[in-house]
Amino acid sequence: MNTNEERLMKIVLAPHVTEKSSMAAEMRNQYVFKVVKDASKPEIKQAVELMFDVKVDGVTVSNVKGKMKRAGNKMSRRASWKKAFVTLSEGQDIDFIASE
């Protein structure tokens, strides 16, 4: 595995499963992932195609700002992160629960 493939394997951190992302998967064949902050759209596309063996039509990204939290008298902020909405080609599917 060369260094580019190693970088691609580290881009997608986790699927982001919420009610909104489940609806997007059903209606628009779109999946949501938590990705590293410095990832670009072409890198995310290549990473998803490599990891899940699917054909990606488009990628949209969103920077999510960390929430302010209070612990007693002290205020702190959770870490900011990047979210990627990946649209797959017609007939393509990602199964996160596949048993191997």
Short mmCIF file of C-alpha atoms in Angstrom, two decimals:
data_model
loop_
_atom_site.label_atom_id
_atom_site.label_comp_id
_atom_site.label_asym_id
_atom_site.label_seq_id
_atom_site.Cartn_x
_atom_site.Cartn_y
_atom_site.Cartn_z
CA MET A 1 0.00 0.00 0.00
CA ASN A 2 1.52 3.32 -1.04
CA THR A 3 1.36 6.53 0.98
CA ASN A 4 -1.59 7.93 -1.01
CA GLU A 5 -3.72 4.85 -0.22
CA GLU A 6 -2.67 5.07 3.44
CA ARG A 7 -3.83 8.71 3.51
CA LEU A 8 -7.15 7.75 1.86
CA MET A 9 -7.78 5.02 4.45
CA LYS A 10 -7.45 7.62 7.24
CA ILE A 11 -9.79 10.24 5.73
CA VAL A 12 -13.17 8.69 6.63
CA LEU A 13 -13.38 8.52 10.43
CA ALA A 14 -16.89 7.13 10.97
CA PRO A 15 -20.39 7.08 9.54
CA HIS A 16 -22.58 9.80 11.04
CA VAL A 17 -25.88 8.04 11.76
CA THR A 18 -28.79 10.31 12.67
CA GLU A 19 -32.45 10.46 11.74
CA LYS A 20 -31.63 13.06 9.07
CA SER A 21 -28.83 10.95 7.56
CA SER A 22 -31.05 7.84 7.53
CA MET A 23 -33.71 9.75 5.59
CA ALA A 24 -31.07 11.02 3.12
CA ALA A 25 -29.86 7.45 2.56
CA GLU A 26 -33.38 6.22 1.81
CA MET A 27 -34.56 9.11 -0.34
CA ARG A 28 -31.44 10.42 -2.13
CA ASN A 29 -28.97 7.50 -1.89
CA GLN A 30 -26.75 9.83 0.17
CA TYR A 31 -24.55 8.78 3.10
CA VAL A 32 -23.03 10.99 5.79
CA PHE A 33 -19.51 10.52 7.18
CA LYS A 34 -17.35 12.23 9.77
CA VAL A 35 -14.05 13.03 8.01
CA VAL A 36 -10.71 14.60 8.92
CA LYS A 37 -10.74 18.42 8.91
CA ASP A 38 -8.17 18.86 6.11
CA ALA A 39 -9.82 16.44 3.62
CA SER A 40 -10.84 17.78 0.21
CA LYS A 41 -13.85 16.68 -1.83
CA PRO A 42 -11.78 14.66 -4.37
CA GLU A 43 -9.95 12.91 -1.51
CA ILE A 44 -13.24 12.03 0.20
CA LYS A 45 -14.62 10.67 -3.08
CA GLN A 46 -11.53 8.49 -3.64
CA ALA A 47 -11.55 7.30 -0.03
CA VAL A 48 -15.21 6.20 -0.09
CA GLU A 49 -14.75 4.47 -3.47
CA LEU A 50 -11.68 2.64 -2.15
CA MET A 51 -13.13 1.62 1.22
CA PHE A 52 -16.66 0.58 0.17
CA ASP A 53 -16.12 -0.38 -3.52
CA VAL A 54 -18.89 1.92 -4.80
CA LYS A 55 -19.22 4.65 -7.47
CA VAL A 56 -19.60 8.16 -6.02
CA ASP A 57 -21.55 10.81 -7.96
CA GLY A 58 -20.92 13.79 -5.70
CA VAL A 59 -19.59 15.04 -2.39
CA THR A 60 -20.80 17.97 -0.31
CA VAL A 61 -18.96 19.00 2.86
CA SER A 62 -19.97 20.95 5.93
CA ASN A 63 -17.82 22.25 8.77
CA VAL A 64 -19.58 21.62 12.09
CA LYS A 65 -18.70 24.07 14.84
CA GLY A 66 -18.19 22.58 18.30
CA LYS A 67 -20.85 23.30 20.92
CA MET A 68 -20.23 25.41 24.00
CA LYS A 69 -20.58 23.36 27.18
CA ARG A 70 -20.68 24.33 30.83
CA ALA A 71 -19.14 22.33 33.67
CA GLY A 72 -20.10 24.19 36.82
CA ASN A 73 -18.65 27.69 36.53
CA LYS A 74 -16.28 26.84 33.66
CA MET A 75 -17.19 27.16 29.96
CA SER A 76 -15.49 25.05 27.31
CA ARG A 77 -15.99 24.17 23.66
CA ARG A 78 -16.22 20.74 22.06
CA ALA A 79 -13.98 20.11 19.06
CA SER A 80 -15.11 21.27 15.63
CA TRP A 81 -15.30 18.64 12.87
CA LYS A 82 -16.09 18.13 9.19
CA LYS A 83 -19.10 16.27 7.82
CA ALA A 84 -19.26 14.85 4.27
CA PHE A 85 -22.48 14.07 2.40
CA VAL A 86 -21.63 11.44 -0.24
CA THR A 87 -24.10 10.78 -3.07
CA LEU A 88 -23.78 7.36 -4.69
CA SER A 89 -24.62 6.36 -8.25
CA GLU A 90 -27.93 4.67 -9.02
CA GLY A 91 -27.99 1.06 -7.82
CA GLN A 92 -25.03 1.52 -5.44
CA ASP A 93 -25.39 0.84 -1.71
CA ILE A 94 -23.26 0.87 1.46
CA ASP A 95 -24.11 -1.69 4.15
CA PHE A 96 -22.60 -0.70 7.49
CA ILE A 97 -23.94 -3.77 9.33
CA ALA A 98 -22.55 -6.42 6.98
CA SER A 99 -21.21 -9.36 8.94
CA GLU A 100 -17.97 -10.79 7.64
#
